Amino acid sequence: MSGPTGTGEPAAPATARRPRRDAEANRRRIVRAGREVFGARGLQATLNDVAHHAGLGVGTVYRKFSDKRALAEVVFGEELDEIAAMARDALDRDDAFDALAEFLERALARAAHNRGLRELMRQGVAEGTGLARARREIHSHCERLVEQARDQGGLREGVTAADIARIAVMIDAVMALPAEQPAGQPTEQPSELWRRYLVIILDGLRAHRHQPPLPEPTEARRPRRNHPARSTTKPSTG
Amino acid sequence: MSGPTGTGEPAAPATARRPRRDAEANRRRIVRAGREVFGARGLQATLNDVAHHAGLGVGTVYRKFSDKRALAEVVFGEELDEIAAMARDALDRDDAFDALAEFLERALARAAHNRGLRELMRQGVAEGTGLARARREIHSHCERLVEQARDQGGLREGVTAADIARIAVMIDAVMALPAEQPAGQPTEQPSELWRRYLVIILDGLRAHRHQPPLPEPTEARRPRRNHPARSTTKPSTG
DNA sequence: CCATAAACGGATATCGGGTGTCCGCTTCGT
DNA sequence: ACGAAGCGGACACCCGATATCCGTTTATGG
């Protein structure tokens, strides 16, 4: 991430004096705390929260990261890079549809435990940051995966990489749900309910005999059409 | 919130003096403005906003509705009642799956133009309000619809009314997306993209030959299991 | 071991925006 | 026309996030 250093820290002179050992360690502690706090409480956690969680003073945090955005950029940059790696791995699989499905499952499982990451993806990522780079990498891997899956005949006609991103958004929405507990157990562990809907959606994404084309290839054209929610395999006798 | 009257206004004595004509008219204007403003800008719009939009002073609004919640309750009560009516209508159709699909489509089309309504559904509805009543009515209609659709063999095994609600939440999530415009037109009309995903999900909801059971019937049990995202009709040669 | 610069801590000033009140003015209704 | 009911909207209040400032502590190397 050198060259276009857009990470948020004040640039040091080329002939940089080596910083104090403990200062470097603290920086790492802050990033770690950031990951934990943002993960658990979301982006709305304050840098004060992060500082306290790291066992450090607010001042220290603000000296190393000009503001919350700067820290978030580092924290979620790492996170996104790991997800990009998952996508890269998926490219090696034989069955592209399965690869896509498993990638989604792995990436979303990661997101399920990381509220901040989910919020970040929802509100989008500023161009020119390391985040944007990782996001782009993920997207391009997905494009290739989608293409392969379609060539292999496993994927419904008309599905694009953009769809994959939006499916992630949808699944994310059910993760964000209040998580009602029907009866007893006070355990507040993250619900696994989202997997249920991933299965449903993946089944809707598979190639079948006589599927009608999906509406709205990718833009918001043509508000014409009467029953856009009517689709495949009607239970008709035919 | 005494007795069943839970609408939010300060209760008047039983022998109520008829209010001034203009006062009543203003109340209606406020509700109308509330519907428009909350619909367009979401729940975070202030009562000041609503007042201004209604062409009235803030004081007037606060005299009639103690706070934003009170107004929202009236505004979205009406809205939810209309959706409940849609669900009731659906019960008359012959094919229950189609009825369900069309209900979803109609209700979501409504939601697509009403940001406030969507926000409200996302964050849930306080028990004891008129909203909760309407929500319950919708839910129970959905239950019947789901039951019928399953009996008719059109619906995948294990789908419940709660799923329907969560599907609405998922679709809502794509409505909330920033709505990127790929090229030219500056028109900011509400995207119809969500229909695409409704189709996909409905296809995943239809009964097919040899579908495996959905994971997690309704609660968050069993974190065991290795590939929960693997499902139907593998492109296997069989 | 001391001197000194670097790093730290955290109390606190600042800011911003939503909320809801208050009271002088206007309008309705009789 | 007169009093009560209703209205308007400036503004005081509140709350929480942000970021600074400076006295104190600590690493480092001479």
Coordinates of C-alpha atoms (C1' of nucleotides) in Angstrom, one line a residue:
Chain A
M1 CA 0.0 0.0 0.0
S2 CA 3.0 2.3 -0.6
G3 CA 3.3 4.8 -3.4
P4 CA -0.2 6.2 -3.3
T5 CA -0.1 6.1 0.5
G6 CA -3.6 6.9 1.4
T7 CA -3.7 5.2 4.8
G8 CA -4.4 8.2 6.9
E9 CA -1.2 8.6 8.9
P10 CA 0.9 11.7 8.6
A11 CA 3.7 10.9 6.2
A12 CA 7.1 10.6 7.8
P13 CA 10.2 12.1 6.1
A14 CA 12.1 9.7 3.9
T15 CA 15.0 9.5 6.3
A16 CA 12.6 8.4 9.0
R17 CA 13.9 8.1 12.6
R18 CA 12.9 4.6 13.9
P19 CA 10.0 5.2 16.2
R20 CA 10.0 4.0 19.7
R21 CA 9.5 0.3 20.2
D22 CA 6.4 0.7 22.4
A23 CA 4.8 3.1 20.1
E24 CA 4.8 0.6 17.3
A25 CA 3.4 -2.0 19.7
N26 CA 0.6 0.3 20.7
R27 CA -0.3 0.9 17.2
R28 CA -0.8 -2.7 16.7
R29 CA -2.8 -2.9 19.9
I30 CA -5.1 -0.2 18.6
V31 CA -5.7 -1.9 15.3
R32 CA -6.5 -5.1 17.2
A33 CA -8.8 -3.3 19.5
G34 CA -10.4 -1.6 16.6
R35 CA -11.1 -4.9 14.9
E36 CA -12.7 -6.2 18.0
V37 CA -14.8 -3.1 18.9
F38 CA -15.9 -2.3 15.4
G39 CA -16.7 -6.0 14.9
A40 CA -18.8 -6.2 18.0
R41 CA -20.5 -2.8 18.2
G42 CA -20.3 -1.6 14.6
L43 CA -18.9 1.5 13.1
Q44 CA -20.7 3.8 15.5
A45 CA -18.3 2.8 18.3
T46 CA -16.2 5.8 19.1
L47 CA -12.4 6.1 19.0
N48 CA -12.7 6.6 22.8
D49 CA -14.3 3.1 23.0
V50 CA -11.5 1.7 21.0
A51 CA -8.8 3.4 23.1
H52 CA -10.4 2.1 26.3
H53 CA -10.7 -1.4 24.9
A54 CA -7.0 -1.3 24.0
G55 CA -6.1 -0.1 27.5
L56 CA -4.7 3.1 26.1
G57 CA -5.6 6.8 26.3
V58 CA -7.7 8.6 23.8
G59 CA -4.8 10.8 22.9
T60 CA -2.7 7.9 21.9
V61 CA -5.2 6.7 19.5
Y62 CA -5.8 10.1 18.0
R63 CA -2.0 10.6 17.6
K64 CA -1.8 7.5 15.4
F65 CA -5.1 7.8 13.5
S66 CA -6.4 11.1 12.6
D67 CA -10.0 10.0 13.0
K68 CA -12.3 7.0 12.9
R69 CA -12.2 6.7 9.2
A70 CA -8.5 6.3 9.2
L71 CA -8.5 3.5 11.7
A72 CA -11.5 1.8 10.0
E73 CA -9.6 1.9 6.8
V74 CA -6.7 -0.1 8.2
V75 CA -8.9 -2.5 10.2
F76 CA -11.2 -3.4 7.4
G77 CA -8.6 -3.3 4.8
E78 CA -7.1 -6.3 6.4
E79 CA -10.5 -7.9 6.7
L80 CA -11.3 -7.3 3.1
D81 CA -8.0 -8.7 2.0
E82 CA -8.8 -11.9 3.7
I83 CA -12.1 -12.1 1.9
A84 CA -10.4 -11.4 -1.3
A85 CA -8.1 -14.3 -0.6
M86 CA -11.2 -16.5 -0.1
A87 CA -12.4 -15.4 -3.5
R88 CA -9.0 -16.2 -5.1
D89 CA -9.1 -19.6 -3.5
A90 CA -12.5 -20.3 -5.0
L91 CA -11.1 -19.9 -8.5
D92 CA -9.2 -23.1 -8.1
R93 CA -12.3 -25.3 -7.6
D94 CA -13.6 -27.4 -10.5
D95 CA -17.3 -26.7 -10.2
A96 CA -17.6 -22.9 -10.4
F97 CA -21.1 -22.8 -9.0
D98 CA -20.1 -24.7 -6.0
A99 CA -17.0 -22.5 -5.7
L100 CA -19.2 -19.5 -5.8
A101 CA -21.6 -20.9 -3.2
E102 CA -18.8 -21.8 -0.9
F103 CA -17.2 -18.5 -1.3
L104 CA -20.4 -16.7 -0.4
E105 CA -20.8 -19.0 2.6
R106 CA -17.4 -18.4 3.9
A107 CA -17.4 -14.7 3.3
L108 CA -20.8 -14.3 4.9
A109 CA -19.8 -16.4 7.8
R110 CA -17.0 -14.0 8.4
A111 CA -19.3 -11.0 8.0
A112 CA -21.8 -12.6 10.5
H113 CA -19.3 -12.0 13.3
N114 CA -18.4 -8.5 12.1
R115 CA -21.0 -5.9 12.4
G116 CA -18.6 -3.1 11.4
L117 CA -17.7 -4.9 8.2
R118 CA -21.3 -5.3 7.3
E119 CA -22.1 -1.7 7.9
L120 CA -19.1 -0.7 5.8
M121 CA -20.2 -2.8 2.9
R122 CA -23.7 -1.5 3.1
Q123 CA -22.8 2.1 3.0
G124 CA -20.2 1.5 0.3
V125 CA -16.5 2.2 0.2
A126 CA -14.8 5.5 -0.7
E127 CA -12.9 5.4 -3.9
G128 CA -9.1 5.7 -3.7
T129 CA -8.8 3.8 -0.4
G130 CA -7.2 0.4 0.1
L131 CA -10.7 -0.8 0.8
A132 CA -11.8 0.1 -2.7
R133 CA -8.8 -1.9 -4.1
A134 CA -9.8 -5.0 -2.1
R135 CA -13.4 -4.6 -3.0
R136 CA -12.4 -4.4 -6.7
E137 CA -10.3 -7.5 -6.4
I138 CA -13.2 -9.4 -4.9
H139 CA -15.5 -8.2 -7.6
S140 CA -13.3 -9.2 -10.4
H141 CA -12.8 -12.7 -8.9
C142 CA -16.6 -13.0 -8.7
E143 CA -16.9 -11.9 -12.3
R144 CA -14.7 -14.7 -13.4
L145 CA -16.5 -17.2 -11.1
V146 CA -19.8 -16.2 -12.5
E147 CA -18.6 -16.5 -16.0
Q148 CA -17.2 -19.9 -15.4
A149 CA -20.3 -21.1 -13.7
R150 CA -22.5 -19.9 -16.5
D151 CA -20.2 -21.6 -19.1
Q152 CA -20.5 -24.8 -17.1
G153 CA -24.2 -24.6 -17.3
G154 CA -24.8 -24.4 -13.5
L155 CA -25.8 -20.8 -13.3
R156 CA -29.1 -19.2 -14.3
E157 CA -28.9 -17.1 -17.4
G158 CA -28.3 -13.4 -16.9
V159 CA -26.7 -13.6 -13.5
T160 CA -23.8 -11.2 -13.0
A161 CA -21.2 -10.4 -10.4
A162 CA -23.2 -7.4 -9.3
D163 CA -25.9 -9.9 -8.3
I164 CA -23.5 -11.7 -6.1
A165 CA -22.7 -8.4 -4.2
R166 CA -26.4 -7.7 -3.8
I167 CA -27.1 -11.2 -2.6
A168 CA -24.5 -10.6 0.1
V169 CA -26.4 -7.4 1.0
M170 CA -29.6 -9.3 1.3
I171 CA -28.2 -11.9 3.5
D172 CA -26.6 -9.2 5.6
A173 CA -30.0 -7.8 6.1
V174 CA -31.2 -10.9 7.9
M175 CA -28.1 -11.0 10.0
A176 CA -28.9 -7.5 11.2
L177 CA -32.4 -8.6 12.3
P178 CA -33.0 -8.3 16.1
A179 CA -32.6 -12.1 16.6
E180 CA -35.8 -12.8 18.5
Q181 CA -35.4 -15.7 20.9
P182 CA -38.6 -17.8 20.8
A183 CA -38.3 -19.2 24.3
G184 CA -35.6 -19.8 26.9
Q185 CA -32.0 -19.6 26.3
P186 CA -30.5 -16.3 27.0
T187 CA -27.4 -17.1 24.9
E188 CA -26.9 -14.2 22.6
Q189 CA -24.7 -16.0 20.1
P190 CA -24.9 -14.8 16.5
S191 CA -27.8 -16.5 14.7
E192 CA -27.1 -18.9 11.9
L193 CA -30.5 -18.2 10.4
W194 CA -28.9 -16.5 7.4
R195 CA -27.7 -19.8 6.0
R196 CA -31.3 -20.8 5.5
Y197 CA -31.8 -17.9 3.1
L198 CA -28.5 -18.4 1.4
V199 CA -29.7 -21.8 0.5
I200 CA -33.0 -20.5 -0.9
I201 CA -31.3 -17.9 -2.9
L202 CA -28.6 -20.2 -4.3
D203 CA -31.4 -22.5 -5.4
G204 CA -33.0 -19.6 -7.2
L205 CA -29.7 -19.0 -8.8
R206 CA -29.2 -22.4 -10.3
A207 CA -29.9 -23.2 -13.9
H208 CA -33.1 -25.0 -14.5
R209 CA -35.1 -26.0 -17.5
H210 CA -37.2 -23.2 -18.9
Q211 CA -36.4 -20.3 -16.7
P212 CA -37.7 -17.0 -17.9
P213 CA -35.1 -14.2 -18.1
L214 CA -34.6 -12.2 -14.9
P215 CA -36.0 -8.7 -15.0
E216 CA -33.8 -5.6 -15.2
P217 CA -30.4 -7.0 -16.4
T218 CA -28.6 -4.5 -14.2
E219 CA -30.0 -1.0 -14.5
A220 CA -33.4 0.3 -13.6
R221 CA -35.0 0.4 -17.1
R222 CA -38.5 -0.6 -18.2
P223 CA -41.1 -0.1 -15.5
R224 CA -43.4 -1.9 -18.0
R225 CA -44.5 -5.4 -17.3
N226 CA -47.5 -6.7 -15.3
H227 CA -46.4 -9.6 -13.1
P228 CA -42.7 -9.4 -12.7
A229 CA -42.8 -11.7 -9.8
R230 CA -44.4 -14.6 -11.8
S231 CA -41.6 -16.9 -12.9
T232 CA -40.5 -20.5 -13.4
T233 CA -42.1 -23.9 -13.0
K234 CA -45.6 -22.9 -12.3
P235 CA -47.4 -25.8 -10.6
S236 CA -49.4 -26.0 -13.8
T237 CA -49.9 -29.5 -15.3
G238 CA -47.7 -28.8 -18.1
Chain B
M1 CA -51.4 4.2 26.5
S2 CA -54.4 3.5 28.8
G3 CA -57.0 1.0 27.8
P4 CA -57.1 0.1 24.2
T5 CA -56.7 3.7 23.0
G6 CA -53.0 3.7 22.2
T7 CA -52.8 6.3 19.5
G8 CA -50.6 8.8 21.3
E9 CA -52.8 11.8 21.8
P10 CA -53.6 13.1 25.3
A11 CA -56.9 11.5 26.1
A12 CA -59.8 13.9 26.2
P13 CA -62.5 13.8 28.8
A14 CA -65.5 11.7 27.9
T15 CA -67.8 14.7 27.5
A16 CA -65.4 16.2 25.0
R17 CA -65.9 19.7 23.7
R18 CA -65.8 19.6 19.9
P19 CA -62.5 21.0 18.7
R20 CA -62.3 23.9 16.4
R21 CA -62.9 23.1 12.7
D22 CA -59.5 24.3 11.6
A23 CA -57.7 22.4 14.3
E24 CA -59.1 19.2 13.0
A25 CA -58.2 20.1 9.4
N26 CA -54.7 20.9 10.5
R27 CA -54.4 17.5 12.2
R28 CA -55.2 15.9 8.9
R29 CA -52.7 18.0 7.1
I30 CA -50.0 17.0 9.6
V31 CA -50.7 13.3 9.1
R32 CA -50.6 13.8 5.4
A33 CA -47.3 15.7 5.6
G34 CA -46.0 13.1 7.9
R35 CA -46.7 10.4 5.3
E36 CA -45.0 12.3 2.6
V37 CA -42.0 13.4 4.6
F38 CA -41.4 10.1 6.4
G39 CA -42.0 8.3 3.1
A40 CA -39.4 10.3 1.3
R41 CA -36.8 11.0 3.9
G42 CA -37.3 8.3 6.4
L43 CA -37.9 8.2 10.1
Q44 CA -35.0 10.5 10.8
A45 CA -36.9 13.4 9.4
T46 CA -37.7 15.8 12.3
L47 CA -41.2 17.0 13.4
N48 CA -39.9 20.4 12.4
D49 CA -39.5 19.1 8.9
V50 CA -43.0 17.7 8.9
A51 CA -44.4 21.0 10.3
H52 CA -42.7 23.0 7.6
H53 CA -43.9 20.6 4.9
A54 CA -47.4 20.9 6.2
G55 CA -47.1 24.7 6.1
L56 CA -47.6 24.9 9.9
G57 CA -45.6 25.8 12.9
V58 CA -43.7 23.4 15.0
G59 CA -45.8 24.2 18.0
T60 CA -48.9 23.1 16.2
V61 CA -47.5 19.7 15.4
Y62 CA -46.2 19.2 18.9
R63 CA -49.6 20.1 20.4
K64 CA -51.3 17.3 18.4
F65 CA -48.6 14.7 18.6
S66 CA -46.4 14.5 21.7
D67 CA -43.4 13.3 19.7
K68 CA -42.3 11.7 16.5
R69 CA -43.3 8.3 17.6
A70 CA -46.9 9.3 18.1
L71 CA -47.1 10.7 14.6
A72 CA -45.3 7.8 13.0
E73 CA -47.8 5.5 14.8
V74 CA -50.7 7.1 13.1
V75 CA -49.1 7.5 9.7
F76 CA -47.7 4.0 9.4
G77 CA -50.8 2.5 11.1
E78 CA -52.7 3.5 8.0
E79 CA -50.0 2.3 5.8
L80 CA -49.8 -1.1 7.5
D81 CA -53.6 -1.4 7.4
E82 CA -53.5 -1.1 3.7
I83 CA -50.9 -3.8 3.4
A84 CA -52.9 -6.0 5.7
A85 CA -55.8 -5.5 3.2
M86 CA -53.6 -6.7 0.4
A87 CA -52.8 -9.8 2.4
R88 CA -56.5 -10.4 3.0
D89 CA -57.2 -10.0 -0.7
A90 CA -54.6 -12.6 -1.5
L91 CA -56.5 -15.2 0.5
D92 CA -59.2 -15.3 -2.1
R93 CA -56.9 -16.4 -4.9
D94 CA -57.0 -20.0 -6.1
D95 CA -53.3 -20.7 -6.3
A96 CA -51.9 -19.9 -3.0
F97 CA -48.3 -19.7 -4.1
D98 CA -49.2 -17.2 -6.8
A99 CA -51.2 -15.3 -4.2
L100 CA -48.3 -15.2 -1.9
A101 CA -46.0 -14.0 -4.7
E102 CA -48.3 -11.3 -5.8
F103 CA -48.9 -10.2 -2.2
L104 CA -45.2 -9.9 -1.7
E105 CA -44.8 -8.0 -4.9
R106 CA -47.6 -5.6 -4.1
A107 CA -46.5 -5.0 -0.6
L108 CA -42.9 -4.5 -1.5
A109 CA -43.8 -2.2 -4.4
R110 CA -45.5 -0.1 -1.8
A111 CA -42.6 -0.2 0.5
A112 CA -40.3 0.7 -2.3
H113 CA -41.7 4.2 -2.3
N114 CA -41.8 4.5 1.4
R115 CA -38.5 4.7 3.1
G116 CA -40.0 5.4 6.5
L117 CA -42.1 2.3 6.3
R118 CA -39.1 0.2 5.5
E119 CA -37.1 1.6 8.3
L120 CA -40.0 0.9 10.7
M121 CA -40.2 -2.7 9.6
R122 CA -36.5 -3.2 9.9
Q123 CA -36.3 -1.9 13.5
G124 CA -39.5 -3.7 14.5
V125 CA -42.7 -2.4 16.0
A126 CA -43.4 -1.8 19.7
E127 CA -45.9 -4.1 21.2
G128 CA -49.2 -2.6 22.2
T129 CA -49.4 -0.1 19.4
G130 CA -51.8 -0.2 16.5
L131 CA -48.8 -1.0 14.4
A132 CA -48.3 -4.3 16.2
R133 CA -52.0 -5.1 15.6
A134 CA -51.7 -4.6 11.9
R135 CA -48.4 -6.5 11.8
R136 CA -50.0 -9.4 13.5
E137 CA -52.9 -9.4 11.1
I138 CA -50.5 -9.5 8.1
H139 CA -48.5 -12.3 9.7
S140 CA -51.6 -14.4 10.3
H141 CA -52.7 -14.0 6.7
C142 CA -49.3 -15.0 5.6
E143 CA -49.5 -18.1 7.8
R144 CA -52.7 -19.2 6.2
L145 CA -51.3 -18.4 2.7
V146 CA -48.1 -20.4 3.4
E147 CA -50.1 -23.3 4.8
Q148 CA -52.4 -23.4 1.7
A149 CA -49.5 -23.1 -0.7
R150 CA -47.8 -26.0 1.0
D151 CA -50.9 -28.1 0.9
Q152 CA -51.3 -27.3 -2.8
G153 CA -47.8 -28.6 -3.3
G154 CA -46.4 -25.4 -4.7
L155 CA -44.2 -24.4 -1.8
R156 CA -41.0 -25.9 -0.6
E157 CA -41.1 -28.0 2.5
G158 CA -40.4 -26.2 5.7
V159 CA -41.2 -22.6 4.7
T160 CA -43.0 -20.6 7.3
A161 CA -44.7 -17.2 7.6
A162 CA -41.7 -16.0 9.4
D163 CA -39.7 -16.7 6.3
I164 CA -41.9 -14.4 4.3
A165 CA -41.3 -11.5 6.7
R166 CA -37.6 -12.1 6.4
I167 CA -37.7 -12.3 2.7
A168 CA -39.3 -8.9 2.8
V169 CA -36.5 -7.7 4.9
M170 CA -33.9 -9.0 2.4
I171 CA -35.6 -7.3 -0.5
D172 CA -35.8 -4.2 1.4
A173 CA -32.1 -4.3 1.8
V174 CA -31.6 -4.0 -1.9
M175 CA -34.0 -1.2 -2.1
A176 CA -31.9 0.7 0.4
L177 CA -28.8 0.3 -1.8
P178 CA -27.3 3.6 -3.0
A179 CA -28.7 3.0 -6.6
E180 CA -25.6 3.5 -8.7
Q181 CA -26.3 4.9 -12.1
P182 CA -24.0 3.2 -14.6
A183 CA -24.0 6.0 -17.2
G184 CA -26.1 8.9 -18.2
Q185 CA -29.6 9.6 -17.0
P186 CA -29.7 11.7 -13.9
T187 CA -33.2 10.6 -13.1
E188 CA -33.3 9.5 -9.5
Q189 CA -36.5 7.5 -9.7
P190 CA -36.7 4.5 -7.3
S191 CA -34.9 1.5 -8.8
E192 CA -37.0 -1.5 -9.7
L193 CA -34.0 -3.7 -9.3
W194 CA -35.5 -5.4 -6.3
R195 CA -38.0 -7.3 -8.5
R196 CA -35.1 -9.2 -9.9
Y197 CA -34.2 -10.6 -6.5
L198 CA -37.8 -11.3 -5.6
V199 CA -38.0 -13.5 -8.7
I200 CA -34.8 -15.3 -7.7
I201 CA -36.0 -15.9 -4.1
L202 CA -39.5 -17.0 -5.2
D203 CA -37.9 -19.5 -7.5
G204 CA -35.9 -20.7 -4.5
L205 CA -39.1 -21.0 -2.6
R206 CA -41.0 -23.2 -5.1
A207 CA -41.4 -26.9 -4.5
H208 CA -39.0 -29.0 -6.7
R209 CA -38.2 -32.6 -6.9
H210 CA -35.7 -33.7 -4.3
Q211 CA -35.0 -30.5 -2.3
P212 CA -33.0 -31.1 0.8
P213 CA -34.6 -29.6 3.9
L214 CA -33.8 -26.0 4.7
P215 CA -31.4 -25.5 7.6
E216 CA -32.5 -24.1 10.9
P217 CA -36.3 -24.5 10.9
T218 CA -36.8 -21.2 12.7
E219 CA -34.4 -20.9 15.7
A220 CA -30.7 -20.7 15.8
R221 CA -29.9 -24.3 16.8
R222 CA -27.1 -26.6 15.7
P223 CA -23.9 -24.7 14.8
R224 CA -22.8 -28.2 13.6
R225 CA -22.7 -29.0 9.9
N226 CA -20.0 -28.5 7.3
H227 CA -21.5 -27.2 4.1
P228 CA -24.9 -25.8 4.8
A229 CA -24.8 -23.8 1.6
R230 CA -24.7 -26.9 -0.6
S231 CA -28.2 -27.8 -1.7
T232 CA -30.5 -29.0 -4.5
T233 CA -30.0 -30.2 -8.1
K234 CA -26.3 -30.4 -8.3
P235 CA -25.2 -30.1 -11.9
S236 CA -24.0 -33.7 -11.4
T237 CA -24.4 -35.9 -14.4
G238 CA -27.0 -38.0 -12.6
Chain C
dC1 C1' 22.2 6.6 35.8
dC2 C1' 20.8 10.8 33.9
dA3 C1' 19.0 13.8 30.4
dT4 C1' 15.9 14.4 27.0
dA5 C1' 12.8 13.7 23.5
dA6 C1' 9.1 10.8 22.5
dA7 C1' 4.9 9.0 23.8
dC8 C1' 1.0 8.8 26.8
dG9 C1' -3.4 9.9 29.4
dG10 C1' -7.7 11.7 29.9
dA11 C1' -10.2 15.8 31.5
dT12 C1' -12.5 18.9 29.0
dA13 C1' -13.8 22.5 25.4
dT14 C1' -16.2 22.4 21.2
dC15 C1' -19.6 21.4 18.1
dG16 C1' -23.9 20.0 15.9
dG17 C1' -28.3 18.8 15.5
dG18 C1' -32.5 17.1 17.3
dT19 C1' -36.3 18.2 20.7
dG20 C1' -39.9 20.5 22.6
dT21 C1' -41.4 24.8 25.2
dC22 C1' -43.1 29.3 25.8
dC23 C1' -45.6 33.2 25.1
dG24 C1' -47.2 36.8 22.1
dC25 C1' -50.3 36.8 18.1
dT26 C1' -54.2 35.2 15.1
dT27 C1' -58.4 33.1 14.1
dC28 C1' -62.7 30.8 15.1
dG29 C1' -67.2 30.8 16.8
dT30 C1' -71.0 32.8 19.3
Chain D
dA1 C1' -66.9 42.1 19.1
dC2 C1' -64.9 39.5 22.5
dG3 C1' -62.9 35.6 24.7
dA4 C1' -61.2 31.2 24.2
dA5 C1' -58.9 28.0 21.3
dG6 C1' -55.4 27.5 18.3
dC7 C1' -51.1 28.9 16.0
dG8 C1' -46.1 30.2 15.1
dG9 C1' -41.4 29.8 15.4
dA10 C1' -37.4 31.6 18.0
dC11 C1' -34.7 29.6 21.1
dA12 C1' -33.1 27.2 25.3
dC13 C1' -31.9 22.6 26.4
dC14 C1' -29.8 18.3 26.0
dC15 C1' -26.9 14.7 24.6
dG16 C1' -23.2 12.5 22.7
dA17 C1' -19.4 12.4 19.5
dT18 C1' -15.0 14.6 18.5
dA19 C1' -10.5 16.1 19.1
dT20 C1' -7.2 18.9 21.6
dC21 C1' -3.9 20.2 25.1
dC22 C1' -0.6 19.9 28.4
dG23 C1' 1.2 17.8 32.6
dT24 C1' 3.1 13.2 33.4
dT25 C1' 5.5 8.9 32.3
dT26 C1' 8.7 6.1 29.7
dA27 C1' 12.2 4.6 26.4
dT28 C1' 16.7 5.3 24.8
dG29 C1' 21.6 6.3 24.2
dG30 C1' 25.4 8.7 26.0

